[in-house]
mmCIF file of C-alpha atoms in Angstrom:
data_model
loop_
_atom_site.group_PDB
_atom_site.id
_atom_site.type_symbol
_atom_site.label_atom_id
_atom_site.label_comp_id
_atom_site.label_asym_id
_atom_site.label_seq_id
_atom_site.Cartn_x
_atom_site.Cartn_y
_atom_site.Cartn_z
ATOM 1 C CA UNK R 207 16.280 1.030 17.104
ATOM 2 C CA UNK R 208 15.168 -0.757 13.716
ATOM 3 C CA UNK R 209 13.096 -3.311 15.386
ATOM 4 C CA UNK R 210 11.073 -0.058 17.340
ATOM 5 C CA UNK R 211 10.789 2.076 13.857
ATOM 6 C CA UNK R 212 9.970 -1.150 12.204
ATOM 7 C CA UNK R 213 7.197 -2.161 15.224
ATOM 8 C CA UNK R 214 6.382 1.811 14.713
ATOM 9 C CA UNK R 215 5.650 1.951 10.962
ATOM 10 C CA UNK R 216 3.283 -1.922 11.379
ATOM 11 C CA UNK R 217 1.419 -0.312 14.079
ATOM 12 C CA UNK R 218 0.878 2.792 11.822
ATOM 13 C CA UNK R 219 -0.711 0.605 8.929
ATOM 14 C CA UNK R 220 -3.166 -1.060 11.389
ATOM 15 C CA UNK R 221 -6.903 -0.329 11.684
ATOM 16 C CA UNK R 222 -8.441 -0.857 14.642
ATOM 17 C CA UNK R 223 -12.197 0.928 15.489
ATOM 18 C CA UNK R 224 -12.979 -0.513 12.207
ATOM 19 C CA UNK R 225 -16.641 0.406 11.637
ATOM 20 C CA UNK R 226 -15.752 4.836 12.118
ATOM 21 C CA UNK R 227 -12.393 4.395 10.759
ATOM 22 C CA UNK R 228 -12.236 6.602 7.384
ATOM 23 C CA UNK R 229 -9.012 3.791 6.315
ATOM 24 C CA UNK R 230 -11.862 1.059 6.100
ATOM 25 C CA UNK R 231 -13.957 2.659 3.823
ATOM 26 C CA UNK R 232 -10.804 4.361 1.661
ATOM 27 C CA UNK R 233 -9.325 0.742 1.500
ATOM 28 C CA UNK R 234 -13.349 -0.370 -0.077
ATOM 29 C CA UNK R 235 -12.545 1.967 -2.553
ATOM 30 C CA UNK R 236 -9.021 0.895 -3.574
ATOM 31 C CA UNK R 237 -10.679 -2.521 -3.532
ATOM 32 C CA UNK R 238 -13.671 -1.270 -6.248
ATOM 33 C CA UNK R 239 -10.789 0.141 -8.424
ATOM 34 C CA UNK R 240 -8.736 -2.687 -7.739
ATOM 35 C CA UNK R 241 -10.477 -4.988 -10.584
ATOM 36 C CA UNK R 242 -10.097 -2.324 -12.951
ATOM 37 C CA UNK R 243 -6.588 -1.014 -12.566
ATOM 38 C CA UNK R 244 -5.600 -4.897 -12.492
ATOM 39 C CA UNK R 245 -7.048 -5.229 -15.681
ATOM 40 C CA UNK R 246 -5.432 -2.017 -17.163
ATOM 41 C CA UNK R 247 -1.706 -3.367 -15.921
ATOM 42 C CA UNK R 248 -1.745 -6.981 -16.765
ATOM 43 C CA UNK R 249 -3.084 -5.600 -20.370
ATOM 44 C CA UNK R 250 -0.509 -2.620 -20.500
ATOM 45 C CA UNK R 251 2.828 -5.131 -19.565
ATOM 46 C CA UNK R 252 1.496 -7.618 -21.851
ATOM 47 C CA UNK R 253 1.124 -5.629 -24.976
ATOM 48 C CA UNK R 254 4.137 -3.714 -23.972
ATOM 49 C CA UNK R 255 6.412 -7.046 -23.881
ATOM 50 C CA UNK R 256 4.453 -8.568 -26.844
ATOM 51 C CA UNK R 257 5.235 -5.323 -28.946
ATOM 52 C CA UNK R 258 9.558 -5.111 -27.620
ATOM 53 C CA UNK R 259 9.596 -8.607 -28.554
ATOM 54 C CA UNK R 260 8.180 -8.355 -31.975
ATOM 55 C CA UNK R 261 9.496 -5.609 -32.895
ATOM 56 C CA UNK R 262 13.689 -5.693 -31.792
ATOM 57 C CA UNK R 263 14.486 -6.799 -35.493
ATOM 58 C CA UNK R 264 13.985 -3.284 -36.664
ATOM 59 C CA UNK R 265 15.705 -2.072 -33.701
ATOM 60 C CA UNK R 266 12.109 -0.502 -31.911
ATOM 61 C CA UNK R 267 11.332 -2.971 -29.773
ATOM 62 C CA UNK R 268 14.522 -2.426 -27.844
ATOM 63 C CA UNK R 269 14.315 1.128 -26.446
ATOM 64 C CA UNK R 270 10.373 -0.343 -26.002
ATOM 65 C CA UNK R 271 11.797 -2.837 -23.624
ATOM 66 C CA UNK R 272 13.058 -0.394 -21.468
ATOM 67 C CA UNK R 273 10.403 2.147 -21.896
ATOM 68 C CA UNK R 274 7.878 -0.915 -20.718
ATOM 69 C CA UNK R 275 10.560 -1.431 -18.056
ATOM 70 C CA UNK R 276 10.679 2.235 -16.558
ATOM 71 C CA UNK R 277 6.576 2.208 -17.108
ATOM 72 C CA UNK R 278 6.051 -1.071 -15.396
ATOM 73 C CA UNK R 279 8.645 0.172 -12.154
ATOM 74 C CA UNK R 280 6.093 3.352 -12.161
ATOM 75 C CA UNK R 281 3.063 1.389 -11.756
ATOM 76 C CA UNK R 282 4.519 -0.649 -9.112
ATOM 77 C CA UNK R 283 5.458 2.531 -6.902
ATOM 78 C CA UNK R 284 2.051 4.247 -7.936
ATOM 79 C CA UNK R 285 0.335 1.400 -6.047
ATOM 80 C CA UNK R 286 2.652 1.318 -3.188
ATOM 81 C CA UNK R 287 2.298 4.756 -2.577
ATOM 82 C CA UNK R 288 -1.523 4.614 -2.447
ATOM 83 C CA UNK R 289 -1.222 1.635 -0.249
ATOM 84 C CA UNK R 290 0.774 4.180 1.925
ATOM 85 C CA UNK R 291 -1.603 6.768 1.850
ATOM 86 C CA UNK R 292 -4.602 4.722 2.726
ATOM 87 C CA UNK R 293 -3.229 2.934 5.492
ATOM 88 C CA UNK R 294 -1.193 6.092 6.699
ATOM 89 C CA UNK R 295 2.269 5.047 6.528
ATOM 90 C CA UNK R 296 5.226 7.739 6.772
ATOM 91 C CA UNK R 297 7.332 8.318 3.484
ATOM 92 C CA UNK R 298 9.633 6.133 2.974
ATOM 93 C CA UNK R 299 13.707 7.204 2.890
ATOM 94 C CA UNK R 300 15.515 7.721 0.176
ATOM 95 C CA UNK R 301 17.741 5.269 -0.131
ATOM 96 C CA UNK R 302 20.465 6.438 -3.170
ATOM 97 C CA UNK R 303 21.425 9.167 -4.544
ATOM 98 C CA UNK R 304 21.228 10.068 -8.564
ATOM 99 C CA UNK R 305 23.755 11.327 -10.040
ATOM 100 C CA UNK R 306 22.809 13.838 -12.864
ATOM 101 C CA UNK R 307 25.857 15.309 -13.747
ATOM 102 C CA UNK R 308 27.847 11.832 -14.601
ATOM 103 C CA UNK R 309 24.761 11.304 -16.947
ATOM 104 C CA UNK R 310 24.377 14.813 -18.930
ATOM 105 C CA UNK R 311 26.863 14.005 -21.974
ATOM 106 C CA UNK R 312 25.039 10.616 -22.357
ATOM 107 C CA UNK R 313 22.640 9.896 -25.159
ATOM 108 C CA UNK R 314 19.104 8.623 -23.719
ATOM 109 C CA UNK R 315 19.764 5.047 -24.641
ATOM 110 C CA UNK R 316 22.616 4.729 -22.272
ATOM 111 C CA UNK R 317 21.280 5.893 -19.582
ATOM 112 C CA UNK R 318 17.871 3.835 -20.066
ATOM 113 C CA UNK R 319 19.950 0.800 -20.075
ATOM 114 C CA UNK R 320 22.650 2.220 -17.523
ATOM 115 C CA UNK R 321 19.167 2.666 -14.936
ATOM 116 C CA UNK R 322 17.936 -1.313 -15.779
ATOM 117 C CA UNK R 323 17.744 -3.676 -13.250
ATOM 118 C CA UNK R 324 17.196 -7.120 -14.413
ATOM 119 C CA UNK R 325 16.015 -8.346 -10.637
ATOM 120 C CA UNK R 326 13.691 -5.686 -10.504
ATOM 121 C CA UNK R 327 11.702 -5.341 -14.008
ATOM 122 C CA UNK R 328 11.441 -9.346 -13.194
ATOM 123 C CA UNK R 329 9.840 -8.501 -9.681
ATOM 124 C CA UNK R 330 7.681 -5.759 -11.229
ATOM 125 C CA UNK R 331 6.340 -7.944 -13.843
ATOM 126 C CA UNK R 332 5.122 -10.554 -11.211
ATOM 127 C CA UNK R 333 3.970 -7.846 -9.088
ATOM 128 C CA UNK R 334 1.656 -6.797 -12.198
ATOM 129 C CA UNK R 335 0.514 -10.225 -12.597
ATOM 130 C CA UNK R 336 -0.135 -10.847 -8.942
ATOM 131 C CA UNK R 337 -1.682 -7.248 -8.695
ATOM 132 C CA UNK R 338 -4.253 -8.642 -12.000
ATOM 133 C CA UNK R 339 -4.491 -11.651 -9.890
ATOM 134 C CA UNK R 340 -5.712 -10.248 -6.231
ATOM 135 C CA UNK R 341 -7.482 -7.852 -7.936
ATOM 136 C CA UNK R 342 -9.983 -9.862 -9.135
ATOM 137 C CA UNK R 343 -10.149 -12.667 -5.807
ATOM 138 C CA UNK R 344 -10.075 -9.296 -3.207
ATOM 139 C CA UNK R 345 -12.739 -7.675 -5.226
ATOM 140 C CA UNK R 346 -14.971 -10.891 -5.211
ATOM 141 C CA UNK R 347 -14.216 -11.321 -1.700
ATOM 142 C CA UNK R 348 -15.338 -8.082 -0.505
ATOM 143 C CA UNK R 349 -18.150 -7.621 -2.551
ATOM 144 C CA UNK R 350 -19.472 -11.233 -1.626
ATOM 145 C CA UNK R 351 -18.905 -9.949 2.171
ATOM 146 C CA UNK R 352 -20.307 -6.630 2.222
ATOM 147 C CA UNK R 353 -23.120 -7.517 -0.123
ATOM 148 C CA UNK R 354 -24.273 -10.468 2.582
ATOM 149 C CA UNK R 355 -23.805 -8.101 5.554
ATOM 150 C CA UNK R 356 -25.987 -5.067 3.906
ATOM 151 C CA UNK R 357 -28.904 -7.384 2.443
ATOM 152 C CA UNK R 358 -29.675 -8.703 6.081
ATOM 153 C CA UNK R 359 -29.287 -5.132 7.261
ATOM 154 C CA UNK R 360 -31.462 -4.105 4.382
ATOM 155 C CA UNK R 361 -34.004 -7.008 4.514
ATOM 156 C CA UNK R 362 -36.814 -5.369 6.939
ATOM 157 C CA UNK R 363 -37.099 -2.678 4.437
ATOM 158 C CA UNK R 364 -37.126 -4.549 1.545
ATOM 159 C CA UNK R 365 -40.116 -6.668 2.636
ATOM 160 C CA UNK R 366 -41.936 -4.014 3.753
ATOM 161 C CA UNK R 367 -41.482 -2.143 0.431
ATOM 162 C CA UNK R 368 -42.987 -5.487 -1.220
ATOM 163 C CA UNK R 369 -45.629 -6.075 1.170
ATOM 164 C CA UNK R 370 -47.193 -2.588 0.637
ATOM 165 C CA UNK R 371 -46.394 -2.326 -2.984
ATOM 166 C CA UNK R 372 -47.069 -5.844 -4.760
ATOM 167 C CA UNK R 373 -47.947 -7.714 -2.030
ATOM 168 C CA UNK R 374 -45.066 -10.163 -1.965
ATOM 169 C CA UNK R 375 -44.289 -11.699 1.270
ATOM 170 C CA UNK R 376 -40.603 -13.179 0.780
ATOM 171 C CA UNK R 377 -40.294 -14.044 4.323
ATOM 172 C CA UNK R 378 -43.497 -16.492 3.845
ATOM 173 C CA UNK R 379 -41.099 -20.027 3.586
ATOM 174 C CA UNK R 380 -38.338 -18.347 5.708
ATOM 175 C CA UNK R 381 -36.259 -20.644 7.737
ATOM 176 C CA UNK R 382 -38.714 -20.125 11.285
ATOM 177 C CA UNK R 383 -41.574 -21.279 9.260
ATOM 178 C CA UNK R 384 -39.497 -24.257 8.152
ATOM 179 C CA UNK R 385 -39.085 -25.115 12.001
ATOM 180 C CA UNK R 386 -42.113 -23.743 13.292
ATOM 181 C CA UNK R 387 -41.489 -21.097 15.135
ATOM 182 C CA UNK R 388 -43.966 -18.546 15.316
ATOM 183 C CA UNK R 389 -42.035 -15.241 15.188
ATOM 184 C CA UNK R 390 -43.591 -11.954 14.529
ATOM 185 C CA UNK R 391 -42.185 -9.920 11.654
ATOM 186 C CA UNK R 392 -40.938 -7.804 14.225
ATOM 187 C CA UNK R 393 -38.605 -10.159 16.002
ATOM 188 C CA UNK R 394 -37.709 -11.154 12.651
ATOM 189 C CA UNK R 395 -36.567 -8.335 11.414
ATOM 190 C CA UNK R 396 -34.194 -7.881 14.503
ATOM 191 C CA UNK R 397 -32.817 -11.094 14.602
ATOM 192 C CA UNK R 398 -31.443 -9.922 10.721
ATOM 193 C CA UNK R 399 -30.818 -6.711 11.305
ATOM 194 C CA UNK R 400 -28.167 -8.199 14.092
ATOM 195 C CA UNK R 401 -26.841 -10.946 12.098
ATOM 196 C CA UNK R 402 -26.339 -8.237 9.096
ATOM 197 C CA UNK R 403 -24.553 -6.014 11.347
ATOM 198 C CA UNK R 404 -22.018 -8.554 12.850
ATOM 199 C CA UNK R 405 -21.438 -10.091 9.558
ATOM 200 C CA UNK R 406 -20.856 -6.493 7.646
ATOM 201 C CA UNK R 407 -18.604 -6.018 11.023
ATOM 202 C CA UNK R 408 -16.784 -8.972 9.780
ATOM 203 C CA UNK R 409 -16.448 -7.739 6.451
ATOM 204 C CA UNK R 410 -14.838 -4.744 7.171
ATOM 205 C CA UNK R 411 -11.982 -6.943 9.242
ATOM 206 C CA UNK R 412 -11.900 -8.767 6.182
ATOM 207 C CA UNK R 413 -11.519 -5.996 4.413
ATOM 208 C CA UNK R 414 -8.572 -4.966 6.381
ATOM 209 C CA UNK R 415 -7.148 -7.998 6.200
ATOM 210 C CA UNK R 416 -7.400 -7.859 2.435
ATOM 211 C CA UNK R 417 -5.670 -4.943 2.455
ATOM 212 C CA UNK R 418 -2.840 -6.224 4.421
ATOM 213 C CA UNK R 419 -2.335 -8.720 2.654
ATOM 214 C CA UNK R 420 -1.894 -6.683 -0.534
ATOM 215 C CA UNK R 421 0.905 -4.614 1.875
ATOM 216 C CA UNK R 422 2.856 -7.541 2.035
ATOM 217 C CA UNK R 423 2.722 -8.700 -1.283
ATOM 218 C CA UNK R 424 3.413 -5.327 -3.308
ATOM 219 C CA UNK R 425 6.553 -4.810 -0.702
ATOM 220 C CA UNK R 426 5.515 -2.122 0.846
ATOM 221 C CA UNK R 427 7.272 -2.449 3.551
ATOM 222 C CA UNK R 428 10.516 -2.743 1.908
ATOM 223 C CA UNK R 429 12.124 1.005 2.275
ATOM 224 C CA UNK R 430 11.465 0.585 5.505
ATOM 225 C CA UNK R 431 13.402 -2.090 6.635
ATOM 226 C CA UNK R 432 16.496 -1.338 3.944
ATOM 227 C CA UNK R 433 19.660 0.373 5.978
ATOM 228 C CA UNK R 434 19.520 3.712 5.845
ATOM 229 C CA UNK R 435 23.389 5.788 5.628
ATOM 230 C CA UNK R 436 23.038 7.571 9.348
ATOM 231 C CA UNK R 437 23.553 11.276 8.560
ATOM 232 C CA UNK R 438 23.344 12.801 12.346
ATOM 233 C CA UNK R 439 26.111 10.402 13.350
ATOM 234 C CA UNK R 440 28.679 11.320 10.463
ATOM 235 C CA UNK R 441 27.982 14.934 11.378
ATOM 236 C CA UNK R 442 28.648 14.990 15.035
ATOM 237 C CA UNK R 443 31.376 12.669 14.337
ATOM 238 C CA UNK R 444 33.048 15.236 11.823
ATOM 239 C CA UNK R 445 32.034 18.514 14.339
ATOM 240 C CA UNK R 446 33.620 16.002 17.040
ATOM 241 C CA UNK R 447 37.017 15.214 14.954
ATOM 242 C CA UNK R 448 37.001 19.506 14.570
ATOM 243 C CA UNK R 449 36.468 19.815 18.179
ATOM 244 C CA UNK R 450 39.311 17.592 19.123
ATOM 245 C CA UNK R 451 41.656 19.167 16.525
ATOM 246 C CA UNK R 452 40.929 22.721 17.426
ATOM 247 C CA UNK R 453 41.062 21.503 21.124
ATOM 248 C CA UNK R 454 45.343 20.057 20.443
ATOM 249 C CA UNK R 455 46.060 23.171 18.547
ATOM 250 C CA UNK R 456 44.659 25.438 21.856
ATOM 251 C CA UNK R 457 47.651 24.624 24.255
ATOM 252 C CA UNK R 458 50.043 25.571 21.513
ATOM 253 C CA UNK R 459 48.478 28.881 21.023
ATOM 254 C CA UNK R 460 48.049 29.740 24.850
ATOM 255 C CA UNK R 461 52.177 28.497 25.533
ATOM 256 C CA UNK R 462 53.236 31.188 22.424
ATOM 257 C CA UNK R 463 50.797 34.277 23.635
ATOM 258 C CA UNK R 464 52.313 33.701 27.262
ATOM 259 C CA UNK R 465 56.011 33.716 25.877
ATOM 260 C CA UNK R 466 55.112 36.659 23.834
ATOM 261 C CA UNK R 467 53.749 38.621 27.018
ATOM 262 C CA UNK R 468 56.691 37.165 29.119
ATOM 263 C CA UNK R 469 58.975 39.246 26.214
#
């Protein structure tokens, strides 16, 4: 049954009709904003570690610590969560259970030190770091990618924009005239227009794949694949155990009504 949700849930984050899928294009624009929100949380953990560390001799830097901590473990679901919405992934399960009432009569530096986890601030700082770190190669990659595919596309125009305008002919010492073929501006002009439509094809696969990639690396399908307490099966077990219990004390019952009616 896991394997099938967990087959289920990969399938769900897949894009396949790339070129009309509205995924591709959200997942450009996660992309775009990847460079800058990378820069924003690398700069954010930094000065927030920088300043706790500095400043725990007079006592500050420690509820800092754990305020970076708590801020750091929101940035890290904030991205997984928009990873989820993009690629159109069900909500994840909750997993535990918080337990206000055990926590009311305790001051707030107990209970931000009762909810840290060393494993996970360590996780969420690397994820920050490796989220400052793809954010700046995916963002280069796709641009690179989608900038080649579009100028090709674009070309045709271009020239004839420069032909008319300033007379600039940039297709003059193009590669045909380096081998001498004698193509007409025409044929030209197709032959890009296809290459920049197979190679902005490509990009968007890339761009997929980029985004994929990211999936794995910010855990995002982690909720997923943690056990889940089964909640049907403890009810119909406990309706079942009442069943069986109401079920033994029936016999009883029916033996005393027929001695009563026997009297």
């Amino acid at each position: 049954m896991k394997a099938i949700e967990g087959t289920a849930t990969g399938r769900a984050g897949k894009v396949n009709w790339v070129l009309f899928n509205p995924k591709t294009y959200a997942t450009i624009l996660y992309l775009l904003l990847s460079l800058p929100l990378g820069i924003i949380y690398f700069t954010v953990a930094v000065t927030g570690l920088a300043l706790s560390i500095g400043l725990t001799p007079i006592f500050i830097g420690i509820p800092l610590f754990f305020g970076v901590a708590k801020l750091l473990n929101g940035i890290v679901n904030f991205e997984q969560n928009m990873i989820r919405q993009i690629l159109g992934l069900p909500t994840p399960p909750v997993s535990y259970t918080h337990n206000r009432q055990s926590e009311a009569g305790q001051n707030w530096l107990k209970r931000m030190m009762k909810g840290f986890d060393g494993g996970l601030f360590i996780r969420n700082l690397l994820l920050v770091f490796l989220r400052f770190v793809t954010g700046i190669v995916f963002f280069a990659i796709m641009v690179t990618a989608i900038s080649l595919g579009l100028g090709l596309i674009a070309l045709p125009v271009v020239h004839i924009i420069l032909m008319n305008e300033i007379q600039l002919d940039i297709l003059e010492n193009s590669l045909f005239s380096y081998f001498h073929i004698d193509w007409t501006y025409n044929q030209q002009y197709l032959l890009y227009v296809g290459v920049g439509l197979v190679l902005f094809w490509g990009a968007l696969r890339v761009v997929n794949g980029l985004m994929q990639i990211q999936r794995r690396i910010m855990y995002v399908d982690e909720p997923y694949q943690q056990p889940s307490v089964p909640v049907e099966p403890q009810i119909h077990e406990t309706v079942q155990s009442q069943y069986y219990d109401y079920q033994e004390d029936q016999p009883t019952q029916g033996m005393i009504q027929s001695a009563y009616r026997e009297l």
